[in-house]
Amino acid sequence: MIELEDARMVYGANVALDRITLTVAPGECLAVIGESGSGKSTLARVMLGQERLTSGTFRRDGRTRTAYVAQDPSDSLNPRMSVGRIVAEPLGGRGAAGEPVRAALKAVGLDDAVLTRRPAALSGGQQQRVSIARALVARPDLLVLDEPTSALDPSVQAQVLQLLQDLRAQRGLTSLLVTHDLPAAAYLADRIAVLHRGRLVEIGPSPAIWNDARHPYTRALLAAAVGDPLPEPDPGEQACSLGPYCTATSAPCPAIETAPALAEAGAGHLVMPSCTESRGVS
Ligand SMILES: Nc1ncnc2c1ncn2[C@@H]1O[C@H](COP(=O)(O)OP(=O)(O)OP(=O)(O)O)[C@@H](O)[C@H]1O
């Protein structure tokens, strides 16, 4: 179990994470979605143990092995190294043509012919498969995927998502998927956490978020994902400034600043209160 409790990360005047409480259960894929600047990458770095929280608690077993798949394989793969050496990196660079490397390549659908090739000789989809093989080779306990398909052609994105889904099923991987791609999150993840300006505004099982999103910000993300116009605000349910239709006169909406943090509860579907609820207006 990996847990964040009341986590805050502050960089100067920027609050990247604000009172985040959530868990990732063994074998679970938790997706974290939100726009650019919402705090997703910061959360990923904390989960990888690369950064310490400003306040709050991060708990995971000290022996947890983590691995990371970056957004753009052309940036993350060393162009001067062979595929075999790249995949062997987490093993200390040993065994570039050894069995673990071959097995990792096989698991991502690549054969031994790629072992001696340089990344530039491969397609974008094959390069991302190489970075997934590198992440898997040392059998991590937690895999962090940062926008793993967004640098790929749309036709290849579906194949890589399918691969990740197959790997989850075969290996029972525990993973954190960071993305702004809500359909990808709904496809791959068991649960989705929605971040806005560092705050957790909604969290729940993927089908609940996809079919029954409650927070106006999540609804706006969904509408954008499927190319619909933004949903009309419901006058009976006033949004907060985190949604597109808050009528608060100051931004960010003071109601949101003081809204209680969501205390994530297992498989439950939790939503940050709207403005009116937060202000106690009936
Ligand atoms: N090292 C840092 N120093 C200063 N500010 C930072 C740092 N890292 C993140 N931030 C700020 O924290 C906030 C959250 O950034 P973060 O990169 O986590 O968001 P994100 O959702 O991952 O965005 P993107 O999708 O663009 O990567 C932003 O306001 C960002 O400018």
Short mmCIF file of N, CA, C and O in Angstrom, two decimals, residues 208-263:
data_model
loop_
_atom_site.label_atom_id
_atom_site.label_comp_id
_atom_site.label_asym_id
_atom_site.label_seq_id
_atom_site.Cartn_x
_atom_site.Cartn_y
_atom_site.Cartn_z
N ALA A 208 -17.34 5.21 -12.59
CA ALA A 208 -18.13 6.25 -11.93
C ALA A 208 -17.71 7.63 -12.43
O ALA A 208 -18.55 8.50 -12.68
N ILE A 209 -16.40 7.83 -12.58
CA ILE A 209 -15.93 9.14 -13.05
C ILE A 209 -16.35 9.35 -14.51
O ILE A 209 -16.78 10.43 -14.91
N TRP A 210 -16.25 8.30 -15.31
CA TRP A 210 -16.55 8.41 -16.74
C TRP A 210 -18.05 8.62 -16.97
O TRP A 210 -18.46 9.44 -17.79
N ASN A 211 -18.88 7.88 -16.23
CA ASN A 211 -20.33 7.91 -16.50
C ASN A 211 -21.09 8.86 -15.58
O ASN A 211 -22.22 9.23 -15.87
N ASP A 212 -20.49 9.20 -14.46
CA ASP A 212 -21.25 9.95 -13.46
C ASP A 212 -20.35 10.98 -12.77
O ASP A 212 -20.32 11.07 -11.55
N ALA A 213 -19.58 11.72 -13.59
CA ALA A 213 -18.71 12.75 -13.01
C ALA A 213 -19.59 13.79 -12.34
O ALA A 213 -20.59 14.22 -12.91
N ARG A 214 -19.19 14.20 -11.15
CA ARG A 214 -20.06 15.13 -10.41
C ARG A 214 -19.47 16.53 -10.32
O ARG A 214 -20.20 17.50 -10.27
N HIS A 215 -18.15 16.60 -10.25
CA HIS A 215 -17.57 17.92 -10.08
C HIS A 215 -17.54 18.67 -11.41
O HIS A 215 -17.23 18.07 -12.44
N PRO A 216 -17.88 19.95 -11.40
CA PRO A 216 -17.92 20.69 -12.67
C PRO A 216 -16.59 20.66 -13.42
O PRO A 216 -16.57 20.65 -14.66
N TYR A 217 -15.50 20.64 -12.69
CA TYR A 217 -14.19 20.59 -13.36
C TYR A 217 -14.00 19.26 -14.08
O TYR A 217 -13.55 19.21 -15.23
N THR A 218 -14.40 18.16 -13.44
CA THR A 218 -14.30 16.84 -14.09
C THR A 218 -15.21 16.80 -15.31
O THR A 218 -14.83 16.30 -16.37
N ARG A 219 -16.39 17.37 -15.17
CA ARG A 219 -17.33 17.38 -16.31
C ARG A 219 -16.77 18.17 -17.47
O ARG A 219 -16.93 17.80 -18.62
N ALA A 220 -16.10 19.27 -17.15
CA ALA A 220 -15.50 20.07 -18.23
C ALA A 220 -14.38 19.29 -18.90
O ALA A 220 -14.24 19.32 -20.14
N LEU A 221 -13.58 18.56 -18.12
CA LEU A 221 -12.51 17.73 -18.72
C LEU A 221 -13.11 16.66 -19.63
O LEU A 221 -12.60 16.40 -20.72
N LEU A 222 -14.20 16.06 -19.16
CA LEU A 222 -14.86 15.02 -19.96
C LEU A 222 -15.41 15.59 -21.26
O LEU A 222 -15.24 15.00 -22.33
N ALA A 223 -16.04 16.74 -21.15
CA ALA A 223 -16.62 17.37 -22.35
C ALA A 223 -15.52 17.69 -23.35
O ALA A 223 -15.65 17.43 -24.55
N ALA A 224 -14.40 18.20 -22.83
CA ALA A 224 -13.28 18.53 -23.72
C ALA A 224 -12.74 17.27 -24.38
O ALA A 224 -12.38 17.26 -25.56
N ALA A 225 -12.71 16.16 -23.62
CA ALA A 225 -12.14 14.91 -24.14
C ALA A 225 -12.96 14.37 -25.30
O ALA A 225 -12.42 13.79 -26.24
N VAL A 226 -14.27 14.53 -25.24
CA VAL A 226 -15.09 13.97 -26.31
C VAL A 226 -15.52 15.05 -27.31
O VAL A 226 -16.33 14.80 -28.18
N GLY A 227 -14.94 16.24 -27.18
CA GLY A 227 -15.20 17.30 -28.16
C GLY A 227 -16.56 17.95 -28.03
O GLY A 227 -17.02 18.62 -28.94
N ASP A 228 -17.23 17.76 -26.91
CA ASP A 228 -18.54 18.39 -26.69
C ASP A 228 -18.35 19.82 -26.20
O ASP A 228 -17.31 20.14 -25.62
N PRO A 229 -19.36 20.66 -26.39
CA PRO A 229 -19.28 21.97 -25.75
C PRO A 229 -19.32 21.78 -24.24
O PRO A 229 -19.80 20.76 -23.74
N LEU A 230 -18.78 22.75 -23.52
CA LEU A 230 -18.79 22.65 -22.06
C LEU A 230 -20.23 22.56 -21.57
O LEU A 230 -21.12 23.18 -22.13
N PRO A 231 -20.47 21.75 -20.55
CA PRO A 231 -21.84 21.60 -20.06
C PRO A 231 -22.39 22.92 -19.54
O PRO A 231 -21.64 23.73 -19.00
N GLU A 232 -23.69 23.10 -19.72
CA GLU A 232 -24.34 24.29 -19.19
C GLU A 232 -24.31 24.23 -17.66
O GLU A 232 -24.53 23.16 -17.09
N PRO A 233 -24.04 25.37 -17.04
CA PRO A 233 -24.09 25.32 -15.57
C PRO A 233 -25.51 25.09 -15.09
O PRO A 233 -26.47 25.56 -15.70
N ASP A 234 -25.60 24.34 -14.04
CA ASP A 234 -26.91 24.08 -13.44
C ASP A 234 -27.14 25.16 -12.39
O ASP A 234 -26.42 25.21 -11.39
N PRO A 235 -28.14 26.04 -12.61
CA PRO A 235 -28.31 27.15 -11.67
C PRO A 235 -28.60 26.68 -10.25
O PRO A 235 -28.27 27.36 -9.28
N GLY A 236 -29.16 25.48 -10.13
CA GLY A 236 -29.47 24.97 -8.80
C GLY A 236 -28.23 24.44 -8.09
O GLY A 236 -28.23 24.21 -6.90
N GLU A 237 -27.17 24.23 -8.84
CA GLU A 237 -25.97 23.64 -8.26
C GLU A 237 -24.79 24.51 -8.67
O GLU A 237 -24.09 24.23 -9.62
N GLN A 238 -24.61 25.59 -7.95
CA GLN A 238 -23.58 26.54 -8.34
C GLN A 238 -22.19 25.91 -8.22
O GLN A 238 -21.88 25.24 -7.24
N ALA A 239 -21.40 26.14 -9.22
CA ALA A 239 -20.05 25.57 -9.20
C ALA A 239 -19.13 26.46 -8.38
O ALA A 239 -19.48 27.55 -7.97
N CYS A 240 -17.92 25.98 -8.18
CA CYS A 240 -16.90 26.79 -7.54
C CYS A 240 -15.92 27.25 -8.61
O CYS A 240 -16.05 26.87 -9.77
N SER A 241 -14.93 28.00 -8.23
CA SER A 241 -14.02 28.52 -9.25
C SER A 241 -13.20 27.41 -9.90
O SER A 241 -12.58 27.61 -10.93
N LEU A 242 -13.20 26.24 -9.32
CA LEU A 242 -12.50 25.14 -9.95
C LEU A 242 -13.23 24.68 -11.20
O LEU A 242 -12.65 24.12 -12.10
N GLY A 243 -14.51 24.92 -11.24
CA GLY A 243 -15.29 24.63 -12.43
C GLY A 243 -15.33 25.87 -13.29
O GLY A 243 -14.91 26.95 -12.87
N PRO A 244 -15.85 25.75 -14.50
CA PRO A 244 -15.81 26.87 -15.41
C PRO A 244 -16.85 27.95 -15.13
O PRO A 244 -16.79 29.02 -15.70
N TYR A 245 -17.79 27.70 -14.27
CA TYR A 245 -18.92 28.62 -14.17
C TYR A 245 -19.11 29.24 -12.80
O TYR A 245 -20.18 29.69 -12.46
N CYS A 246 -18.08 29.24 -12.01
CA CYS A 246 -18.23 29.81 -10.69
C CYS A 246 -18.58 31.29 -10.79
O CYS A 246 -18.00 32.03 -11.59
N THR A 247 -19.52 31.72 -10.01
CA THR A 247 -19.90 33.13 -10.03
C THR A 247 -19.28 33.89 -8.87
O THR A 247 -19.64 35.03 -8.61
N ALA A 248 -18.38 33.25 -8.17
CA ALA A 248 -17.70 33.96 -7.09
C ALA A 248 -17.00 35.18 -7.67
O ALA A 248 -16.48 35.15 -8.79
N THR A 249 -16.98 36.26 -6.92
CA THR A 249 -16.42 37.49 -7.47
C THR A 249 -14.90 37.54 -7.34
O THR A 249 -14.25 38.31 -7.99
N SER A 250 -14.34 36.73 -6.48
CA SER A 250 -12.88 36.70 -6.40
C SER A 250 -12.38 35.33 -6.79
O SER A 250 -13.06 34.33 -6.57
N ALA A 251 -11.23 35.29 -7.41
CA ALA A 251 -10.66 34.01 -7.81
C ALA A 251 -9.28 33.88 -7.19
O ALA A 251 -8.54 34.85 -7.15
N PRO A 252 -8.85 32.71 -6.73
CA PRO A 252 -9.68 31.52 -6.63
C PRO A 252 -10.80 31.69 -5.61
O PRO A 252 -10.68 32.47 -4.68
N CYS A 253 -11.84 30.95 -5.86
CA CYS A 253 -13.03 31.06 -5.02
C CYS A 253 -12.67 30.78 -3.56
O CYS A 253 -12.08 29.76 -3.25
N PRO A 254 -13.00 31.69 -2.67
CA PRO A 254 -12.64 31.48 -1.26
C PRO A 254 -13.26 30.23 -0.68
O PRO A 254 -12.71 29.61 0.23
N ALA A 255 -14.40 29.84 -1.24
CA ALA A 255 -15.05 28.64 -0.70
C ALA A 255 -14.18 27.42 -0.92
O ALA A 255 -14.14 26.52 -0.09
N ILE A 256 -13.47 27.43 -2.04
CA ILE A 256 -12.63 26.27 -2.34
C ILE A 256 -11.39 26.26 -1.46
O ILE A 256 -10.94 25.21 -1.00
N GLU A 257 -10.85 27.45 -1.22
CA GLU A 257 -9.67 27.50 -0.36
C GLU A 257 -9.96 26.88 1.00
O GLU A 257 -9.09 26.28 1.62
N THR A 258 -11.18 27.03 1.44
CA THR A 258 -11.51 26.53 2.78
C THR A 258 -12.27 25.21 2.73
O THR A 258 -12.61 24.67 3.78
N ALA A 259 -12.54 24.69 1.52
CA ALA A 259 -13.28 23.43 1.44
C ALA A 259 -12.47 22.33 2.13
O ALA A 259 -11.24 22.32 2.04
N PRO A 260 -13.14 21.42 2.80
CA PRO A 260 -12.39 20.33 3.43
C PRO A 260 -11.72 19.47 2.37
O PRO A 260 -12.26 19.29 1.29
N ALA A 261 -10.51 18.96 2.71
CA ALA A 261 -9.83 18.08 1.77
C ALA A 261 -10.58 16.75 1.69
O ALA A 261 -11.17 16.32 2.68
N LEU A 262 -10.57 16.15 0.50
CA LEU A 262 -11.22 14.85 0.36
C LEU A 262 -10.37 13.80 1.05
O LEU A 262 -9.18 13.70 0.78
N ALA A 263 -10.98 13.03 1.91
CA ALA A 263 -10.26 11.93 2.54
C ALA A 263 -10.70 10.67 1.81
O ALA A 263 -11.77 10.15 2.04
#
